[in-house]
Short mmCIF file of C-alpha atoms in Angstrom, two decimals:
data_model
loop_
_atom_site.label_atom_id
_atom_site.label_comp_id
_atom_site.label_asym_id
_atom_site.label_seq_id
_atom_site.Cartn_x
_atom_site.Cartn_y
_atom_site.Cartn_z
CA UNK A 1 170.97 125.01 108.54
CA UNK A 2 171.18 125.09 104.73
CA UNK A 3 168.19 126.31 102.70
CA UNK A 4 168.00 122.80 101.20
CA UNK A 5 167.74 121.32 104.67
CA UNK A 6 165.04 124.02 105.75
CA UNK A 7 162.94 123.11 102.73
CA UNK A 8 163.00 119.37 103.36
CA UNK A 9 162.32 119.91 107.19
CA UNK A 10 159.05 122.12 106.02
CA UNK A 11 157.94 119.58 103.39
CA UNK A 12 158.56 116.81 106.24
CA UNK A 13 156.32 118.64 108.77
CA UNK A 14 153.59 119.25 106.20
CA UNK A 15 153.71 115.55 105.30
CA UNK A 16 153.39 114.55 108.76
CA UNK A 17 150.48 116.96 109.22
CA UNK A 18 148.70 115.56 106.29
CA UNK A 19 149.20 112.15 107.39
CA UNK A 20 147.77 112.97 110.94
CA UNK A 21 144.51 114.75 109.28
CA UNK A 22 144.08 111.62 107.41
CA UNK A 23 144.70 109.46 110.35
CA UNK A 24 141.97 111.43 112.30
CA UNK A 25 139.70 111.33 109.43
CA UNK A 26 139.95 107.67 109.24
CA UNK A 27 139.48 107.14 112.99
CA UNK A 28 136.54 109.32 113.04
CA UNK A 29 135.01 107.22 109.78
CA UNK A 30 135.84 104.11 111.84
CA UNK A 31 134.17 105.42 114.83
CA UNK A 32 131.11 106.45 112.92
CA UNK A 33 131.02 103.04 111.27
CA UNK A 34 131.38 101.26 114.74
CA UNK A 35 128.49 103.43 115.95
CA UNK A 36 126.22 102.54 113.04
CA UNK A 37 127.16 98.74 113.46
CA UNK A 38 126.14 99.10 117.40
CA UNK A 39 122.55 100.16 116.62
CA UNK A 40 122.12 97.66 113.61
CA UNK A 41 120.82 93.99 114.43
CA UNK A 42 119.46 90.75 112.85
CA UNK A 43 116.44 90.81 114.90
CA UNK A 44 114.79 93.62 117.05
CA UNK A 45 112.33 92.16 119.51
CA UNK A 46 109.66 94.53 121.30
CA UNK A 47 108.73 93.42 124.62
CA UNK A 48 110.65 91.16 127.05
CA UNK A 49 107.65 88.80 128.28
CA UNK A 50 107.48 85.05 127.58
CA UNK A 51 107.01 85.56 123.93
CA UNK A 52 109.77 88.34 123.71
CA UNK A 53 112.46 86.57 125.77
CA UNK A 54 111.77 83.27 124.07
CA UNK A 55 112.20 84.63 120.50
CA UNK A 56 115.11 86.92 121.35
CA UNK A 57 117.13 84.03 123.06
CA UNK A 58 116.31 81.45 120.43
CA UNK A 59 117.38 83.87 117.55
CA UNK A 60 120.63 84.48 119.67
CA UNK A 61 121.26 80.94 119.99
CA UNK A 62 120.93 80.32 116.30
CA UNK A 63 123.65 82.86 115.73
CA UNK A 64 121.65 86.12 115.14
CA UNK A 65 122.37 89.60 116.67
CA UNK A 66 119.41 90.57 118.71
CA UNK A 67 118.08 93.72 120.57
CA UNK A 68 115.30 93.61 122.90
CA UNK A 69 113.35 96.84 123.69
CA UNK A 70 111.19 96.94 126.88
CA UNK A 71 109.27 99.75 128.23
CA UNK A 72 108.83 97.98 132.01
CA UNK A 73 110.89 95.73 133.91
CA UNK A 74 112.59 92.75 132.15
CA UNK A 75 110.15 89.88 132.02
CA UNK A 76 107.31 92.05 130.99
CA UNK A 77 103.88 91.70 132.66
CA UNK A 78 103.65 88.19 133.30
CA UNK A 79 106.81 87.81 135.25
CA UNK A 80 106.54 91.21 137.18
CA UNK A 81 102.93 91.87 137.40
CA UNK A 82 100.69 89.04 136.50
CA UNK A 83 101.31 84.99 136.34
CA UNK A 84 104.46 84.84 138.46
CA UNK A 85 103.38 86.94 141.51
CA UNK A 86 99.84 85.65 141.57
CA UNK A 87 101.03 81.99 141.40
CA UNK A 88 103.47 82.73 144.33
CA UNK A 89 100.67 83.85 146.49
CA UNK A 90 98.67 80.94 145.25
CA UNK A 91 101.27 78.74 146.57
CA UNK A 92 100.79 80.12 150.14
CA UNK A 93 97.10 79.72 149.93
CA UNK A 94 97.50 75.74 149.01
CA UNK A 95 99.56 75.65 152.31
CA UNK A 96 96.36 77.17 154.03
CA UNK A 97 94.04 74.65 152.49
CA UNK A 98 96.48 71.73 153.92
CA UNK A 99 96.45 73.25 157.15
CA UNK A 100 92.72 73.19 157.25
CA UNK A 101 92.79 69.57 156.06
CA UNK A 102 95.75 68.28 158.25
CA UNK A 103 93.48 66.62 160.85
CA UNK A 104 92.71 63.82 157.80
CA UNK A 105 96.30 62.82 157.92
CA UNK A 106 96.36 62.64 161.89
CA UNK A 107 98.04 66.09 162.43
CA UNK A 108 96.02 68.33 164.61
CA UNK A 109 96.93 72.08 163.98
CA UNK A 110 94.59 73.89 166.48
CA UNK A 111 95.45 77.45 165.28
CA UNK A 112 97.48 79.30 162.87
CA UNK A 113 98.28 82.83 161.82
CA UNK A 114 98.44 84.24 158.41
CA UNK A 115 101.75 86.62 158.20
CA UNK A 116 100.83 88.50 154.97
CA UNK A 117 103.99 90.38 155.14
CA UNK A 118 105.86 87.03 154.70
CA UNK A 119 103.58 85.92 151.92
CA UNK A 120 104.46 89.27 150.08
CA UNK A 121 108.11 88.82 150.73
CA UNK A 122 107.83 85.36 149.28
CA UNK A 123 106.04 86.94 146.13
CA UNK A 124 108.73 89.62 145.84
CA UNK A 125 111.45 87.09 145.95
CA UNK A 126 110.00 84.85 143.50
CA UNK A 127 109.60 87.68 141.25
CA UNK A 128 113.07 88.92 141.55
CA UNK A 129 114.43 85.48 140.97
CA UNK A 130 112.43 85.04 137.63
CA UNK A 131 113.53 88.34 136.47
CA UNK A 132 117.23 87.73 137.27
CA UNK A 133 117.13 84.40 135.24
CA UNK A 134 115.87 86.11 132.29
CA UNK A 135 118.58 88.88 132.81
CA UNK A 136 121.18 86.09 133.09
CA UNK A 137 120.21 84.55 129.73
CA UNK A 138 120.01 87.70 127.85
CA UNK A 139 123.62 88.70 129.01
CA UNK A 140 124.84 85.23 128.28
CA UNK A 141 123.68 85.39 124.51
CA UNK A 142 124.99 89.10 124.09
CA UNK A 143 121.29 90.43 123.60
CA UNK A 144 121.18 94.25 123.72
CA UNK A 145 118.22 95.57 125.96
CA UNK A 146 117.02 99.00 125.59
CA UNK A 147 114.65 100.34 128.35
CA UNK A 148 112.40 102.63 126.40
CA UNK A 149 109.17 102.89 124.17
CA UNK A 150 109.38 101.33 120.52
CA UNK A 151 108.00 103.14 117.67
CA UNK A 152 108.09 101.21 114.58
CA UNK A 153 109.05 103.68 111.56
CA UNK A 154 109.23 101.16 108.43
CA UNK A 155 109.75 97.60 108.00
CA UNK A 156 113.37 97.54 109.42
CA UNK A 157 113.65 100.76 111.70
CA UNK A 158 112.62 101.69 115.07
CA UNK A 159 112.86 104.75 117.18
CA UNK A 160 113.27 104.05 120.98
CA UNK A 161 111.86 106.85 122.84
CA UNK A 162 112.30 107.69 126.79
CA UNK A 163 109.52 106.55 128.98
CA UNK A 164 106.98 109.14 130.02
CA UNK A 165 104.79 107.18 132.54
CA UNK A 166 105.74 103.89 134.42
CA UNK A 167 103.25 101.23 134.40
CA UNK A 168 102.79 100.65 138.17
CA UNK A 169 104.78 103.60 139.66
CA UNK A 170 102.47 103.62 142.66
CA UNK A 171 103.02 99.94 143.56
CA UNK A 172 105.41 98.90 146.41
CA UNK A 173 106.84 95.82 147.68
CA UNK A 174 106.61 94.23 151.15
CA UNK A 175 109.40 96.61 152.36
CA UNK A 176 107.94 99.49 150.88
CA UNK A 177 110.11 99.81 147.86
CA UNK A 178 109.07 100.52 144.24
CA UNK A 179 109.90 97.73 141.95
CA UNK A 180 111.76 100.14 139.55
CA UNK A 181 114.25 100.87 142.21
CA UNK A 182 116.63 98.48 141.01
CA UNK A 183 120.03 98.45 138.85
CA UNK A 184 118.46 96.26 136.32
CA UNK A 185 115.97 99.24 135.28
CA UNK A 186 118.05 101.91 133.40
CA UNK A 187 115.61 103.84 131.06
CA UNK A 188 117.18 105.69 128.14
CA UNK A 189 117.18 109.58 128.23
CA UNK A 190 117.03 110.55 124.50
CA UNK A 191 115.86 109.15 121.25
CA UNK A 192 117.60 106.24 119.81
CA UNK A 193 117.07 104.84 116.24
CA UNK A 194 118.12 101.34 115.56
CA UNK A 195 117.59 98.95 112.52
CA UNK A 196 116.93 95.18 112.09
CA UNK A 197 116.62 93.04 109.47
CA UNK A 198 113.61 91.43 111.21
CA UNK A 199 111.10 92.82 114.03
CA UNK A 200 109.17 90.85 116.35
CA UNK A 201 106.14 92.27 118.14
CA UNK A 202 105.57 90.77 121.58
CA UNK A 203 104.51 93.63 123.50
CA UNK A 204 101.67 91.95 125.28
CA UNK A 205 98.52 93.48 126.76
CA UNK A 206 97.55 95.45 129.85
CA UNK A 207 94.45 95.82 132.00
CA UNK A 208 91.79 98.32 131.09
CA UNK A 209 88.75 99.53 133.14
CA UNK A 210 85.13 99.33 131.63
CA UNK A 211 83.11 102.34 131.17
CA UNK A 212 81.02 101.59 134.46
CA UNK A 213 84.08 102.40 136.46
CA UNK A 214 84.10 106.01 137.87
CA UNK A 215 87.09 108.06 137.06
CA UNK A 216 89.97 108.21 139.63
CA UNK A 217 88.12 105.80 141.90
CA UNK A 218 90.69 104.76 144.70
CA UNK A 219 88.75 101.78 145.80
CA UNK A 220 88.45 100.11 142.36
CA UNK A 221 91.85 98.60 141.21
CA UNK A 222 93.06 96.06 138.72
CA UNK A 223 94.42 92.54 139.71
CA UNK A 224 98.15 93.92 139.75
CA UNK A 225 97.22 96.55 142.36
CA UNK A 226 95.45 93.91 144.47
CA UNK A 227 98.50 91.73 144.38
CA UNK A 228 100.64 94.47 145.68
CA UNK A 229 97.96 95.79 147.90
CA UNK A 230 99.58 96.41 151.41
CA UNK A 231 97.08 94.27 153.25
CA UNK A 232 94.70 91.64 152.82
CA UNK A 233 91.21 93.54 152.31
CA UNK A 234 88.51 92.51 154.51
CA UNK A 235 85.71 92.32 151.66
CA UNK A 236 86.52 92.27 148.10
CA UNK A 237 84.17 92.49 145.09
CA UNK A 238 85.41 90.60 141.86
CA UNK A 239 83.96 91.70 138.58
CA UNK A 240 84.48 88.89 135.93
CA UNK A 241 84.00 85.20 136.35
CA UNK A 242 86.96 84.22 133.98
CA UNK A 243 90.34 82.87 134.55
CA UNK A 244 91.53 85.60 136.71
CA UNK A 245 88.28 86.25 138.35
CA UNK A 246 88.29 82.85 139.75
CA UNK A 247 91.86 82.54 140.49
CA UNK A 248 91.55 85.63 142.76
CA UNK A 249 88.19 84.44 144.39
CA UNK A 250 90.09 81.25 145.43
CA UNK A 251 93.23 82.98 146.62
CA UNK A 252 91.73 85.81 148.65
CA UNK A 253 89.12 83.43 150.00
CA UNK A 254 91.77 81.12 151.49
CA UNK A 255 93.34 84.42 152.91
CA UNK A 256 90.06 84.91 154.80
CA UNK A 257 88.64 87.93 152.74
CA UNK A 258 84.85 87.90 152.26
CA UNK A 259 84.43 87.49 148.36
CA UNK A 260 81.57 88.38 146.15
CA UNK A 261 82.23 87.06 142.35
CA UNK A 262 79.94 88.73 139.89
CA UNK A 263 79.69 87.26 136.17
CA UNK A 264 77.57 88.42 133.51
CA UNK A 265 76.96 85.00 132.06
CA UNK A 266 75.10 82.08 133.25
CA UNK A 267 78.10 80.26 134.46
CA UNK A 268 81.84 80.82 135.40
CA UNK A 269 84.44 80.08 132.87
CA UNK A 270 82.08 80.04 129.99
CA UNK A 271 84.63 78.86 127.43
CA UNK A 272 85.34 75.59 129.52
CA UNK A 273 82.96 72.57 129.52
CA UNK A 274 79.79 72.91 131.56
CA UNK A 275 80.68 70.04 133.72
CA UNK A 276 84.15 71.57 134.57
CA UNK A 277 82.42 75.12 135.21
CA UNK A 278 80.15 73.68 137.67
CA UNK A 279 82.75 71.87 139.65
CA UNK A 280 84.74 75.08 140.01
CA UNK A 281 81.56 76.89 140.95
CA UNK A 282 80.83 74.19 143.57
CA UNK A 283 84.28 74.26 145.14
CA UNK A 284 84.29 78.05 145.56
CA UNK A 285 80.72 78.33 147.26
CA UNK A 286 82.20 75.29 149.45
CA UNK A 287 84.90 77.78 150.81
CA UNK A 288 82.48 80.45 151.07
CA UNK A 289 82.55 82.58 148.00
CA UNK A 290 79.31 84.31 147.05
CA UNK A 291 78.62 83.89 143.43
CA UNK A 292 76.23 86.01 141.45
CA UNK A 293 75.48 84.88 137.71
CA UNK A 294 73.44 86.71 135.09
CA UNK A 295 74.25 90.22 136.41
CA UNK A 296 75.22 93.25 134.33
CA UNK A 297 77.30 95.78 136.34
CA UNK A 298 75.74 99.05 136.08
CA UNK A 299 78.11 101.31 138.11
CA UNK A 300 81.11 101.11 140.26
CA UNK A 301 82.22 103.93 142.58
CA UNK A 302 84.11 103.96 145.97
CA UNK A 303 83.63 100.51 146.95
CA UNK A 304 79.76 100.37 145.77
CA UNK A 305 78.67 98.18 142.95
CA UNK A 306 75.11 98.56 141.42
CA UNK A 307 74.22 95.20 139.26
CA UNK A 308 71.10 94.53 137.22
CA UNK A 309 69.89 90.92 137.89
CA UNK A 310 68.89 89.47 134.41
CA UNK A 311 66.49 86.91 135.90
CA UNK A 312 64.31 88.67 138.21
CA UNK A 313 64.98 92.23 136.52
CA UNK A 314 65.97 93.97 139.57
CA UNK A 315 68.60 95.98 140.95
CA UNK A 316 71.02 95.19 143.78
CA UNK A 317 73.77 97.35 145.45
CA UNK A 318 76.74 95.81 146.98
CA UNK A 319 79.67 97.14 149.27
CA UNK A 320 83.16 96.05 149.85
CA UNK A 321 86.47 97.38 150.96
CA UNK A 322 87.98 96.94 147.46
CA UNK A 323 86.64 96.22 144.16
CA UNK A 324 88.92 94.43 141.49
CA UNK A 325 88.13 94.62 137.75
CA UNK A 326 88.90 91.24 135.97
CA UNK A 327 87.35 91.69 132.67
CA UNK A 328 89.02 94.36 130.50
CA UNK A 329 92.14 94.08 128.78
CA UNK A 330 93.95 96.02 125.85
CA UNK A 331 96.98 95.96 123.71
CA UNK A 332 99.92 97.98 124.68
CA UNK A 333 100.58 98.75 120.87
CA UNK A 334 99.44 101.59 118.49
CA UNK A 335 97.38 99.64 116.04
CA UNK A 336 96.69 102.64 113.92
CA UNK A 337 100.52 103.17 113.20
CA UNK A 338 100.75 99.39 112.26
CA UNK A 339 97.94 99.79 109.74
CA UNK A 340 99.67 102.75 108.26
CA UNK A 341 102.80 100.55 107.75
CA UNK A 342 100.68 98.15 105.97
CA UNK A 343 100.00 95.41 108.64
CA UNK A 344 96.79 93.69 108.49
CA UNK A 345 94.59 94.18 111.64
CA UNK A 346 91.65 92.10 112.99
CA UNK A 347 89.45 95.09 113.60
CA UNK A 348 86.72 93.35 115.63
CA UNK A 349 89.51 92.30 118.31
CA UNK A 350 92.13 94.82 117.86
CA UNK A 351 94.88 92.44 117.02
CA UNK A 352 97.50 91.76 114.57
CA UNK A 353 96.50 89.02 111.87
CA UNK A 354 99.66 86.48 111.38
CA UNK A 355 100.47 83.52 109.53
CA UNK A 356 99.90 80.60 111.80
CA UNK A 357 102.82 78.72 110.95
CA UNK A 358 105.54 81.46 110.78
CA UNK A 359 104.03 84.19 112.76
CA UNK A 360 104.70 86.65 110.03
CA UNK A 361 102.43 89.60 109.55
CA UNK A 362 101.59 90.97 106.03
CA UNK A 363 104.77 92.64 106.18
CA UNK A 364 107.43 89.54 105.76
CA UNK A 365 110.00 91.31 107.79
CA UNK A 366 107.79 91.97 110.95
CA UNK A 367 106.55 89.07 113.16
CA UNK A 368 104.13 88.94 116.33
CA UNK A 369 103.29 86.98 118.93
CA UNK A 370 101.31 86.75 122.24
CA UNK A 371 98.43 88.95 123.34
CA UNK A 372 98.91 91.18 120.36
CA UNK A 373 97.86 88.41 117.75
CA UNK A 374 94.41 87.25 116.91
CA UNK A 375 95.41 83.50 116.82
CA UNK A 376 96.52 83.50 120.40
CA UNK A 377 94.62 83.00 123.66
CA UNK A 378 96.99 84.95 125.45
CA UNK A 379 97.93 81.61 127.31
CA UNK A 380 101.54 81.77 128.13
CA UNK A 381 102.38 78.06 126.35
CA UNK A 382 100.85 79.58 123.34
CA UNK A 383 103.07 82.76 123.62
CA UNK A 384 106.14 80.77 124.06
CA UNK A 385 105.36 78.36 121.04
CA UNK A 386 104.77 81.44 118.85
CA UNK A 387 108.22 82.96 119.87
CA UNK A 388 109.82 79.66 119.06
CA UNK A 389 107.97 79.57 115.62
CA UNK A 390 109.15 83.28 114.76
CA UNK A 391 112.86 82.72 115.80
CA UNK A 392 113.17 79.54 113.67
CA UNK A 393 111.63 81.06 110.76
CA UNK A 394 113.84 84.15 110.98
CA UNK A 395 116.99 81.75 111.55
CA UNK A 396 115.76 79.47 108.80
CA UNK A 397 116.22 76.60 111.41
CA UNK A 398 113.24 74.45 110.08
CA UNK A 399 110.40 74.49 107.84
CA UNK A 400 107.55 75.56 110.27
CA UNK A 401 104.81 75.07 107.42
CA UNK A 402 105.39 71.21 108.06
CA UNK A 403 104.92 71.36 111.70
CA UNK A 404 102.22 68.96 112.79
CA UNK A 405 101.46 71.02 115.90
CA UNK A 406 98.45 73.56 115.48
CA UNK A 407 99.28 75.94 118.24
CA UNK A 408 95.92 76.55 119.78
CA UNK A 409 94.77 72.87 119.46
CA UNK A 410 97.39 71.23 121.46
CA UNK A 411 98.64 74.27 123.92
CA UNK A 412 97.66 73.10 127.47
CA UNK A 413 96.61 75.80 129.74
CA UNK A 414 95.98 75.65 133.87
CA UNK A 415 93.57 77.68 135.63
CA UNK A 416 95.11 78.09 139.35
CA UNK A 417 91.98 77.81 141.40
CA UNK A 418 92.35 75.37 144.33
CA UNK A 419 92.07 72.55 143.22
CA UNK A 420 93.31 73.46 139.85
CA UNK A 421 91.45 73.13 136.29
CA UNK A 422 93.56 72.24 133.16
CA UNK A 423 92.58 71.69 129.45
CA UNK A 424 94.18 70.76 126.15
CA UNK A 425 92.47 70.46 122.62
CA UNK A 426 89.44 71.92 120.95
CA UNK A 427 86.13 70.51 122.50
CA UNK A 428 84.31 69.13 119.19
CA UNK A 429 80.75 69.42 118.63
CA UNK A 430 78.98 66.32 119.84
CA UNK A 431 78.42 64.01 116.80
CA UNK A 432 78.23 60.27 116.11
CA UNK A 433 81.80 60.29 115.43
CA UNK A 434 82.75 61.62 118.88
CA UNK A 435 82.87 59.63 122.18
CA UNK A 436 82.95 61.38 125.72
CA UNK A 437 84.21 59.67 128.90
CA UNK A 438 84.72 60.80 132.62
CA UNK A 439 87.46 59.23 134.85
CA UNK A 440 87.36 59.92 138.42
CA UNK A 441 90.36 60.04 140.87
CA UNK A 442 88.69 57.93 143.25
CA UNK A 443 90.53 54.65 141.89
CA UNK A 444 93.91 56.47 141.60
CA UNK A 445 96.23 55.20 144.22
CA UNK A 446 98.28 58.26 144.66
CA UNK A 447 94.97 60.32 145.13
CA UNK A 448 93.84 57.70 147.71
CA UNK A 449 96.85 57.90 149.67
CA UNK A 450 97.03 61.63 149.49
CA UNK A 451 93.18 61.85 150.26
CA UNK A 452 92.72 63.86 146.97
CA UNK A 453 90.22 61.73 145.26
CA UNK A 454 87.92 64.83 144.38
CA UNK A 455 88.19 65.69 140.73
CA UNK A 456 87.73 64.11 137.28
CA UNK A 457 88.95 63.83 133.99
CA UNK A 458 86.70 64.45 131.00
CA UNK A 459 87.83 63.07 127.63
CA UNK A 460 86.59 63.51 124.01
CA UNK A 461 87.85 60.80 121.69
CA UNK A 462 87.19 59.56 118.04
CA UNK A 463 84.55 56.61 117.71
CA UNK A 464 86.79 55.22 114.84
CA UNK A 465 89.69 52.77 115.53
CA UNK A 466 92.22 53.42 116.68
CA UNK A 467 90.83 55.82 119.24
CA UNK A 468 92.38 59.02 119.84
CA UNK A 469 91.91 61.98 122.04
CA UNK A 470 90.45 65.07 120.83
CA UNK A 471 90.22 67.12 123.85
CA UNK A 472 90.66 66.65 127.54
CA UNK A 473 89.69 68.86 130.60
CA UNK A 474 90.35 68.10 134.27
CA UNK A 475 89.87 69.23 137.80
CA UNK A 476 92.04 68.06 140.38
CA UNK A 477 95.10 69.08 142.73
CA UNK A 478 97.69 67.69 140.25
CA UNK A 479 95.86 68.89 137.18
CA UNK A 480 98.98 71.25 136.05
CA UNK A 481 101.08 68.35 135.87
CA UNK A 482 98.75 65.82 134.52
CA UNK A 483 97.62 67.88 131.61
CA UNK A 484 101.08 67.92 129.93
CA UNK A 485 100.74 64.28 129.06
CA UNK A 486 97.49 64.64 127.42
CA UNK A 487 99.14 67.63 125.38
CA UNK A 488 101.86 65.40 124.27
CA UNK A 489 99.59 62.34 123.43
CA UNK A 490 97.25 64.74 121.19
CA UNK A 491 100.15 66.68 119.54
CA UNK A 492 102.06 63.36 118.59
CA UNK A 493 98.57 61.80 117.53
CA UNK A 494 99.27 58.81 119.83
CA UNK A 495 96.55 56.12 119.84
CA UNK A 496 95.26 55.51 123.25
CA UNK A 497 96.23 51.65 122.89
CA UNK A 498 99.74 52.66 122.71
CA UNK A 499 99.39 54.71 125.77
CA UNK A 500 98.22 51.60 127.58
CA UNK A 501 101.56 49.67 126.72
CA UNK A 502 103.77 52.40 128.42
CA UNK A 503 104.99 51.93 131.94
CA UNK A 504 104.04 54.70 134.64
CA UNK A 505 105.73 55.06 137.85
CA UNK A 506 103.50 53.71 140.78
CA UNK A 507 101.82 55.16 142.85
CA UNK A 508 101.57 58.71 141.09
CA UNK A 509 98.96 61.03 139.77
CA UNK A 510 100.27 60.75 136.33
CA UNK A 511 99.33 57.18 136.34
CA UNK A 512 95.79 58.10 135.98
CA UNK A 513 96.48 58.92 132.25
CA UNK A 514 97.21 55.18 131.66
CA UNK A 515 94.06 54.35 133.76
CA UNK A 516 91.95 56.69 131.77
CA UNK A 517 93.00 55.18 128.45
CA UNK A 518 92.45 51.65 129.84
CA UNK A 519 88.95 52.59 131.01
CA UNK A 520 88.02 54.23 127.44
CA UNK A 521 89.48 51.10 125.60
CA UNK A 522 87.43 48.77 128.14
CA UNK A 523 90.47 47.43 129.83
CA UNK A 524 90.28 49.12 133.11
CA UNK A 525 91.35 46.91 136.11
CA UNK A 526 90.17 49.21 138.84
CA UNK A 527 87.73 51.79 137.52
CA UNK A 528 84.00 51.42 136.37
CA UNK A 529 83.90 54.92 135.06
CA UNK A 530 81.12 57.24 133.49
CA UNK A 531 80.25 56.76 129.50
CA UNK A 532 78.43 60.11 128.62
CA UNK A 533 77.09 59.50 125.12
#
């Protein structure tokens, strides 16, 4: 080989080496850029409950890249520990009630046995299906899920930390498995920082024991621990006569527990109309629930509850197998950190203040919905609606400020006692401009056929013509389905006279909506009714 050839070979080798180094450098830069892009999103949602998965899926449907951070199982508290499992068990309780009433229909069931293991398995299966459905849609819209604890650094950045404490690590399903033992639950092992153009806080709330409960008392439990208890308690003291307290009293009395329900106020469900509250109280007493009103709890320890009766100024000691606390709740978020970021907080209620129409906080890139928000009742329909509002605002899908639907005024809710209670609208103060009517189900043909005539619809309407509904509350077996009609009527601002022109299937419970409207307008053909003004 000549000297010239040797020099050419060396130069070629050096050039190839330089090219390789440049290629490796470019590859490394591209890899870093790809990794950075993997942690950058249009929207980051904290919490995968109803508000979280609704806003996440809606944003993805509108073309946004989305990440969800969840510290618990997919679906959050409502799907895994609250609404869904509770209502799965209430479904079993409704069958127990039907068995007790079967003789009315000519069917004599002389004996039956409550198989709690099968009831619990039904509960578990319902929860798994609900969680699987959420997972399916998150995957369909390519939503990245991180299982960890979210810490907001600033208006666009979040550090996700590994989970230090599982919410219900000591809870087990019907077959003795811990719910966290699933392929769907893969917590992160190290800190991850991600960024988003927008952040939605939908982290929800959790149960909190009041100060009167003794520390580490194994006989005092929260509602979730009761739902996953290994058996039906022989006796149960329920503290709190609100929604959960009444639902649990109804459920476990049908499961044959001896129930004592304690409420500090003069009536149950104090936020509901007095006539509705009294109806619920009557039904609970009819099935054997002992109700103690005007009672302050002084101490709870090892199944013993000491109460102070306000009317007689005397003390009473109660004993039971378990005590369930249905009063205290707290947010899952660090509000001090949010305040330091510049987010306005409602100090009295420890909740985030938002714009009602957009769900934006005082920081425009950070939104909030659900139990962490001051304007939400924590009813799931309200939470879902807020999730839609936030997603639509972020995606500039529509001008939410022009929405004619005020969230709390037309959000229907259901209290799943047996029979159920439902409500929509804000009950107005009684003035000359407001009229009140009561329609009873005794004239509804479906109710007569099913022998379910117990119950009523209470309606608040305008006096001026054309008459319109302001609020509706009802008690009936079919309340959950009927209330949806009233919600649409109020939200769409439809006069009653137009409802009377609509055809309804016959015979149905929903036909009672038209029948009630006809009665209010003095056009009823089958009901005389009760005018309460």
